[in-house]
Amino acid sequence: MTSLADTKVKTIALIGNPNTGKSTLFSALSGIRQRVGNYPGVTVEKKVGKLHLKDQSVELIDLPGTYSLAPRSPDEMIAVDVLLGRQSKTNRPDAVLCILDASNLERNLYLLSQILELELPTIVTLNMTDVAQERGIEIQIETLSERLGVPVIPLQANRGRGLAELKEAISQIPSQPKREQHSPFPEEFQQAVGELKTFIEEQEGEPLPRFLCERLLLDTSGYLKEAALTKVTAETETKLANLRTKLSEQGHPVPGVEAVSRYTWINTILDGLVTRQERTKKNWSERLDSFLTHRVFGTLFFVLVMMLIFQAVFSWAGPLMDLIDGGIGGLGEYLAANMEDSALKSLFVNGIIGGVGGVLVFLPQIFILFLFIAILEDCGYMARAAYLMDRLMFRLGLSGKSFIPLLSSFACAIPGVMATRVIENRRDRLVTILIAPLMSCSARLPVYTLLIAAFIPSYTFLGGWLGLQGITMFAMYLVGVVVAVLVAVILKKTILPGETPPFVMELPSYKFPSLKIVFYRMFERGWAFIQRAGTLIFAVTILIWAAAYFPQQTGDIPTEYEPRYIAIEDKQKELANVDLTSEEGKAKQKSLEEMQETLDLDLAAYQLEQSYLGQVGKWIEPVVVPLGWDWRIGCAVIASFPAREVVVGTLGVIYHLGDEQDEESPSLRNTLRAATWEGTDQKVFNVPVALSIMVFFALCAQCAATLAIIKRETNSWGWPLFTFVYMTGAAYVAAFFTYQIGMLFV
Amino acid sequence: MKTLADCKVGTEGVVSQISGSDEISIRLLEMGLTPQTKLKLLGKAPLGDPLEIEVRGYRLSLRKSEATRVQLVS
């Protein structure tokens, strides 16, 4: 006798076409109780949630949105493997929940017809019944359910309507299905699949699921042979070729037979079930679409939307980031004032608090970008944006879907890389991820601003409309874009080769975005960033702090500073006998404070110089000299590995000004202008050196956060490593030529 | 043979067949462009490519190069 618990389902897979509201349904069913991870070896995200029913709890696996279960790549294979229980670290689902778009039932049933062949208990849920109604589409749900042989539940996932009925249906699923075998294929094809199944069982020594045998027969790309079989012999090839030839002779050519059979089946299922009201005029979604994809107005609207997004991520995030910086800085100052000087204090103030700040500071940009992306996705404009931009991106061997991730990378590559999720094609997505960090992000601005203000003369042309400083800034943005285009082309020709993927995709109908979903997605992305990239960014910041802090000079003041230290002590003694309220006392007090301060700054610079970081800086000097840099610049560049903008503060410390310097500080500007090579009076900085540093920063991968997020999105250490190596290499070469060529004109 | 790529905006037609048997052709079939299916060319993107069509009651975008595979009944 089996206990009650055994007869209930434990795991359910959720699957559906893109744009059917699948993620919304997933969140509505599992709430915030979800685990996000990756499937091994692929870039597909694994989302698992818990669904609580009256007397049981069910594991819900969210499978990637797809139009068809016909895998041609490892990423597409995941859904099939999970559904057939071939994915080792994922529980085999006891049932499938398939979400269909009621307003586009015909095409959505294609995926369902494949799922019904898996011989798993299935529940169909018809989402967006409101949109369908609005468009005059009436569906007889009971008859549909009878014809399909599975429960069909109408739903409006964004409003939470129909959820109770759906949960009830899930709790009713029997664990042992008694469903007739479904196949939309003609008799001859089914026989061929049976023949292949027997053949493979003999070859492999164990049976292959019928669904995979069918796919094997249909798959002309050759991928499935490698993925599903342990060995592919000449006999296998002959068998497949013979079966296909025979089918072709019988009038069922592979691969065309699949779509023809399934759509014929769909027409039988839907026959007389769906009524459409004849419409004389276009509905609002169609009218909106003819405006939004219009040659002139559509383009104008697109440019406006993109400017708004860019402006928002670029400038609106600024005040929020300052707020986070200020809060973190305040905490640091509080600790600095209330702790004894020690390694622990420095660890807290400069390491830990800096590290936390380094993670949190990205949140405003991530939130704002994903607020917009969620709105665009939910209202249906995202697909149109890709449609409008496809021709342009196609020239780079990419598709229109890469446009928004790349555009947002001009503000910050982190949300940009995270936004590549919309690109289903793995190769396109990887190329976009790899070139996104080349877009000049807002963290490069302080570097550009500082060096341009200090070294580029403020000549203007055309009556003040065009300035040399502005042109230099623009050139830096251009350098990034040009290199990105080159890299995209090279990547497509070398390590990521292949045909440009098809742009055959649905343009969903417009709808009003749901606030709940928009905010949910926004926070989900922010949380994913903290969870998956936060620790790494934090660790790198601590590492760089340690490199600059250790080895700490112990006890004795270095001999060269001793006279000044003694002078200060003498002054203190002297001051003890003077009335501090008198004019003379105040002046002496002030001069003592100044002496103390300069000594502190000099000691900080000395500490950095003899720290591991300083040692490394000196050690790599021969490498950076061809770029026109001295060891101090090299050292500042290394210190800026966690984040580019840190270079400004580090230059401040190295040049004895303290770490409070920012790109607007006149003293830092003047100090850089006056800096000389150690032991000589030759100036370190001139225009070629400044340009060489700027070009280096335009192209380098000095951003631990970006590398961390690339690791998270690609699910491998190889790609962030590759990004770092190629960007640093390109940055070095470009800086080298900038300096060497620049010096010819000086 | 007339293909979808040759059509003017507003043209209505019927698919006769999809040429080729690679990933792109399979995708076109999966999206419902099977023989005898009616379709209508709704518009083109501002740069003349991709195209937007109506098929089986929904809107589909595809590039011109992909549309050359969609042969129409003349």
CSV table of N, CA, C and O in Angstrom, one decimal, chain A residues 358 362 412-418 430 433-438 441 444 529 532-538 540 544 637-638 640-644 699-729:
chain,number,residue,atom,x,y,z
A,358,GLY,N,31.6,49.8,-2.3
A,358,GLY,CA,31.9,49.5,-3.7
A,358,GLY,C,30.8,48.6,-4.3
A,358,GLY,O,30.6,48.5,-5.5
A,362,PHE,N,26.6,50.5,-6.9
A,362,PHE,CA,26.0,50.2,-8.2
A,362,PHE,C,24.5,50.0,-8.2
A,362,PHE,O,23.9,50.0,-9.3
A,412,CYS,N,26.9,52.2,-17.2
A,412,CYS,CA,27.6,51.3,-16.4
A,412,CYS,C,27.5,49.9,-17.0
A,412,CYS,O,26.4,49.5,-17.4
A,413,ALA,N,28.6,49.2,-17.1
A,413,ALA,CA,28.6,47.9,-17.8
A,413,ALA,C,27.9,46.8,-17.0
A,413,ALA,O,27.4,45.9,-17.5
A,414,ILE,N,27.7,47.0,-15.7
A,414,ILE,CA,27.2,46.0,-14.8
A,414,ILE,C,25.7,45.7,-15.2
A,414,ILE,O,25.3,44.6,-15.5
A,415,PRO,N,24.8,46.8,-15.1
A,415,PRO,CA,23.4,46.5,-15.5
A,415,PRO,C,23.4,46.1,-17.0
A,415,PRO,O,22.5,45.4,-17.4
A,416,GLY,N,24.3,46.7,-17.8
A,416,GLY,CA,24.4,46.3,-19.2
A,416,GLY,C,24.6,44.9,-19.5
A,416,GLY,O,23.8,44.2,-20.2
A,417,VAL,N,25.6,44.3,-18.7
A,417,VAL,CA,25.8,42.9,-18.9
A,417,VAL,C,24.6,42.1,-18.4
A,417,VAL,O,24.2,41.1,-19.0
A,418,MET,N,24.0,42.5,-17.3
A,418,MET,CA,22.9,41.8,-16.7
A,418,MET,C,21.7,41.9,-17.7
A,418,MET,O,20.9,41.0,-17.8
A,430,LEU,N,27.2,36.2,-25.6
A,430,LEU,CA,28.5,36.3,-25.2
A,430,LEU,C,29.3,37.5,-25.8
A,430,LEU,O,30.0,38.2,-25.1
A,433,ILE,N,28.2,40.6,-24.1
A,433,ILE,CA,28.8,40.7,-22.8
A,433,ILE,C,30.3,41.1,-22.9
A,433,ILE,O,30.7,42.0,-22.1
A,434,LEU,N,31.0,40.5,-23.8
A,434,LEU,CA,32.4,40.8,-23.9
A,434,LEU,C,32.8,42.2,-24.4
A,434,LEU,O,33.8,42.7,-24.1
A,435,ILE,N,31.9,42.8,-25.2
A,435,ILE,CA,32.2,44.1,-25.7
A,435,ILE,C,31.6,45.2,-24.8
A,435,ILE,O,31.9,46.4,-24.9
A,436,ALA,N,30.6,44.8,-24.0
A,436,ALA,CA,29.9,45.9,-23.2
A,436,ALA,C,30.8,46.7,-22.3
A,436,ALA,O,30.7,47.9,-22.3
A,437,PRO,N,31.9,46.1,-21.7
A,437,PRO,CA,32.8,46.9,-20.9
A,437,PRO,C,33.6,47.9,-21.6
A,437,PRO,O,34.3,48.7,-21.0
A,438,LEU,N,33.6,47.8,-23.0
A,438,LEU,CA,34.4,48.8,-23.7
A,438,LEU,C,33.6,50.1,-23.9
A,438,LEU,O,34.2,51.1,-24.3
A,441,CYS,N,32.0,54.0,-19.5
A,441,CYS,CA,31.0,54.1,-18.5
A,441,CYS,C,31.3,55.3,-17.6
A,441,CYS,O,32.3,56.0,-17.8
A,444,ARG,N,34.6,56.1,-15.8
A,444,ARG,CA,35.8,56.6,-16.5
A,444,ARG,C,35.8,58.2,-16.5
A,444,ARG,O,36.8,58.8,-16.7
A,529,PHE,N,22.3,40.8,-8.0
A,529,PHE,CA,23.7,41.4,-8.1
A,529,PHE,C,24.4,41.3,-6.8
A,529,PHE,O,25.5,40.9,-6.7
A,532,ARG,N,25.2,37.5,-5.9
A,532,ARG,CA,26.1,36.7,-6.7
A,532,ARG,C,27.4,37.5,-7.1
A,532,ARG,O,28.4,36.8,-7.3
A,533,ALA,N,27.4,38.8,-7.1
A,533,ALA,CA,28.7,39.5,-7.4
A,533,ALA,C,29.2,40.2,-6.2
A,533,ALA,O,30.4,40.5,-6.2
A,534,GLY,N,28.4,40.5,-5.2
A,534,GLY,CA,28.8,41.3,-4.1
A,534,GLY,C,30.0,40.7,-3.4
A,534,GLY,O,31.0,41.5,-3.1
A,535,THR,N,30.0,39.4,-3.0
A,535,THR,CA,31.1,38.9,-2.3
A,535,THR,C,32.5,39.1,-3.0
A,535,THR,O,33.5,39.4,-2.4
A,536,LEU,N,32.4,38.9,-4.3
A,536,LEU,CA,33.7,39.0,-5.1
A,536,LEU,C,34.2,40.4,-5.1
A,536,LEU,O,35.4,40.6,-4.9
A,537,ILE,N,33.3,41.3,-5.3
A,537,ILE,CA,33.7,42.7,-5.4
A,537,ILE,C,34.3,43.1,-4.0
A,537,ILE,O,35.4,43.7,-3.9
A,538,PHE,N,33.6,42.7,-3.0
A,538,PHE,CA,34.1,42.9,-1.6
A,538,PHE,C,35.5,42.3,-1.4
A,538,PHE,O,36.4,43.0,-0.9
A,540,VAL,N,37.8,41.6,-3.5
A,540,VAL,CA,38.9,42.3,-4.3
A,540,VAL,C,39.3,43.6,-3.6
A,540,VAL,O,40.4,44.0,-3.5
A,544,ILE,N,43.0,44.6,-2.2
A,544,ILE,CA,43.8,45.8,-2.6
A,544,ILE,C,44.1,46.7,-1.4
A,544,ILE,O,45.2,47.2,-1.3
A,637,VAL,N,47.2,52.7,-11.1
A,637,VAL,CA,46.4,51.9,-12.0
A,637,VAL,C,46.1,50.6,-11.4
A,637,VAL,O,45.0,50.1,-11.4
A,638,ILE,N,47.1,50.0,-10.7
A,638,ILE,CA,46.9,48.7,-10.1
A,638,ILE,C,45.8,48.8,-9.0
A,638,ILE,O,44.9,48.1,-8.8
A,640,SER,N,43.5,50.8,-8.8
A,640,SER,CA,42.1,51.0,-9.3
A,640,SER,C,41.5,49.8,-9.9
A,640,SER,O,40.5,49.9,-10.5
A,641,PHE,N,42.1,48.6,-9.6
A,641,PHE,CA,41.5,47.4,-10.2
A,641,PHE,C,40.1,47.2,-9.7
A,641,PHE,O,39.2,46.8,-10.4
A,642,PRO,N,39.8,47.4,-8.4
A,642,PRO,CA,38.4,47.2,-7.9
A,642,PRO,C,37.4,48.2,-8.7
A,642,PRO,O,36.3,47.8,-9.0
A,643,ALA,N,37.8,49.4,-9.0
A,643,ALA,CA,37.0,50.3,-9.7
A,643,ALA,C,37.8,51.5,-10.2
A,643,ALA,O,38.7,52.0,-9.5
A,644,ARG,N,37.6,51.8,-11.5
A,644,ARG,CA,38.5,52.8,-12.2
A,644,ARG,C,38.6,54.1,-11.4
A,644,ARG,O,39.7,54.7,-11.4
A,699,LEU,N,40.0,51.7,-22.4
A,699,LEU,CA,39.9,50.3,-22.9
A,699,LEU,C,40.2,49.2,-21.9
A,699,LEU,O,39.9,48.0,-22.1
A,700,CYS,N,40.7,49.5,-20.7
A,700,CYS,CA,41.1,48.5,-19.7
A,700,CYS,C,39.9,47.9,-19.0
A,700,CYS,O,38.8,48.5,-19.0
A,701,ALA,N,40.1,46.8,-18.4
A,701,ALA,CA,39.1,46.1,-17.6
A,701,ALA,C,39.2,46.4,-16.1
A,701,ALA,O,39.0,45.5,-15.3
A,702,GLN,N,39.6,47.6,-15.7
A,702,GLN,CA,39.8,47.9,-14.3
A,702,GLN,C,38.5,48.1,-13.6
A,702,GLN,O,38.2,49.1,-13.2
A,703,CYS,N,37.8,47.0,-13.4
A,703,CYS,CA,36.5,47.1,-12.7
A,703,CYS,C,36.2,45.6,-12.3
A,703,CYS,O,35.7,44.8,-13.0
A,704,ALA,N,36.5,45.4,-11.0
A,704,ALA,CA,36.2,44.0,-10.5
A,704,ALA,C,34.8,43.7,-10.5
A,704,ALA,O,34.4,42.5,-10.7
A,705,ALA,N,33.9,44.7,-10.4
A,705,ALA,CA,32.5,44.4,-10.4
A,705,ALA,C,32.0,43.9,-11.7
A,705,ALA,O,31.2,43.0,-11.8
A,706,THR,N,32.5,44.5,-12.8
A,706,THR,CA,32.1,44.0,-14.1
A,706,THR,C,32.6,42.6,-14.3
A,706,THR,O,31.8,41.7,-14.8
A,707,LEU,N,33.8,42.3,-13.9
A,707,LEU,CA,34.3,40.9,-14.1
A,707,LEU,C,33.5,40.0,-13.3
A,707,LEU,O,33.2,38.8,-13.7
A,708,ALA,N,33.1,40.4,-12.1
A,708,ALA,CA,32.3,39.5,-11.2
A,708,ALA,C,31.0,39.2,-11.8
A,708,ALA,O,30.5,38.1,-11.8
A,709,ILE,N,30.4,40.2,-12.5
A,709,ILE,CA,29.1,40.0,-13.0
A,709,ILE,C,29.2,39.2,-14.3
A,709,ILE,O,28.3,38.4,-14.7
A,710,ILE,N,30.3,39.3,-15.0
A,710,ILE,CA,30.5,38.5,-16.2
A,710,ILE,C,30.6,37.0,-15.8
A,710,ILE,O,30.1,36.1,-16.4
A,711,LYS,N,31.3,36.8,-14.7
A,711,LYS,CA,31.5,35.4,-14.1
A,711,LYS,C,30.1,34.9,-13.8
A,711,LYS,O,29.7,33.7,-14.1
A,712,ARG,N,29.2,35.7,-13.2
A,712,ARG,CA,27.9,35.3,-12.8
A,712,ARG,C,27.0,35.0,-14.0
A,712,ARG,O,26.3,34.0,-14.1
A,713,GLU,N,27.1,35.8,-15.0
A,713,GLU,CA,26.2,35.7,-16.2
A,713,GLU,C,26.7,34.6,-17.1
A,713,GLU,O,25.8,34.0,-17.8
A,714,THR,N,28.0,34.3,-17.2
A,714,THR,CA,28.4,33.3,-18.2
A,714,THR,C,28.6,32.0,-17.4
A,714,THR,O,28.9,30.9,-18.1
A,715,ASN,N,28.5,32.0,-16.1
A,715,ASN,CA,28.7,30.8,-15.3
A,715,ASN,C,30.1,30.1,-15.5
A,715,ASN,O,30.2,28.9,-15.6
A,716,SER,N,31.1,31.0,-15.8
A,716,SER,CA,32.4,30.4,-15.9
A,716,SER,C,33.5,31.5,-15.5
A,716,SER,O,33.2,32.7,-15.6
A,717,TRP,N,34.6,31.0,-15.1
A,717,TRP,CA,35.7,32.0,-14.8
A,717,TRP,C,36.5,32.3,-16.1
A,717,TRP,O,37.2,33.3,-16.1
A,718,GLY,N,36.3,31.5,-17.1
A,718,GLY,CA,37.1,31.7,-18.3
A,718,GLY,C,36.8,33.0,-19.0
A,718,GLY,O,37.7,33.7,-19.4
A,719,TRP,N,35.5,33.3,-19.1
A,719,TRP,CA,35.1,34.6,-19.8
A,719,TRP,C,35.5,35.8,-19.1
A,719,TRP,O,36.1,36.7,-19.8
A,720,PRO,N,35.4,36.0,-17.8
A,720,PRO,CA,35.9,37.2,-17.2
A,720,PRO,C,37.4,37.3,-17.3
A,720,PRO,O,37.9,38.4,-17.6
A,721,LEU,N,38.1,36.1,-17.2
A,721,LEU,CA,39.5,36.1,-17.4
A,721,LEU,C,39.9,36.6,-18.8
A,721,LEU,O,40.8,37.4,-19.0
A,722,PHE,N,39.2,36.1,-19.8
A,722,PHE,CA,39.4,36.4,-21.2
A,722,PHE,C,39.2,37.9,-21.4
A,722,PHE,O,40.0,38.6,-22.0
A,723,THR,N,38.1,38.4,-20.8
A,723,THR,CA,37.8,39.9,-20.9
A,723,THR,C,38.9,40.7,-20.3
A,723,THR,O,39.3,41.7,-20.9
A,724,PHE,N,39.4,40.3,-19.1
A,724,PHE,CA,40.4,41.1,-18.5
A,724,PHE,C,41.7,41.1,-19.4
A,724,PHE,O,42.3,42.1,-19.6
A,725,VAL,N,42.1,39.9,-19.9
A,725,VAL,CA,43.3,39.8,-20.6
A,725,VAL,C,43.2,40.6,-21.9
A,725,VAL,O,44.1,41.4,-22.3
A,726,TYR,N,42.1,40.4,-22.7
A,726,TYR,CA,42.0,41.1,-24.0
A,726,TYR,C,41.9,42.6,-23.8
A,726,TYR,O,42.5,43.4,-24.5
A,727,MET,N,41.1,43.0,-22.8
A,727,MET,CA,41.0,44.5,-22.6
A,727,MET,C,42.3,45.1,-22.1
A,727,MET,O,42.6,46.2,-22.6
A,728,THR,N,42.9,44.5,-21.2
A,728,THR,CA,44.2,45.0,-20.7
A,728,THR,C,45.2,45.1,-21.8
A,728,THR,O,45.9,46.0,-22.0
A,729,GLY,N,45.2,44.0,-22.6
A,729,GLY,CA,46.2,43.9,-23.8
A,729,GLY,C,45.9,45.1,-24.7
A,729,GLY,O,46.8,45.8,-25.1
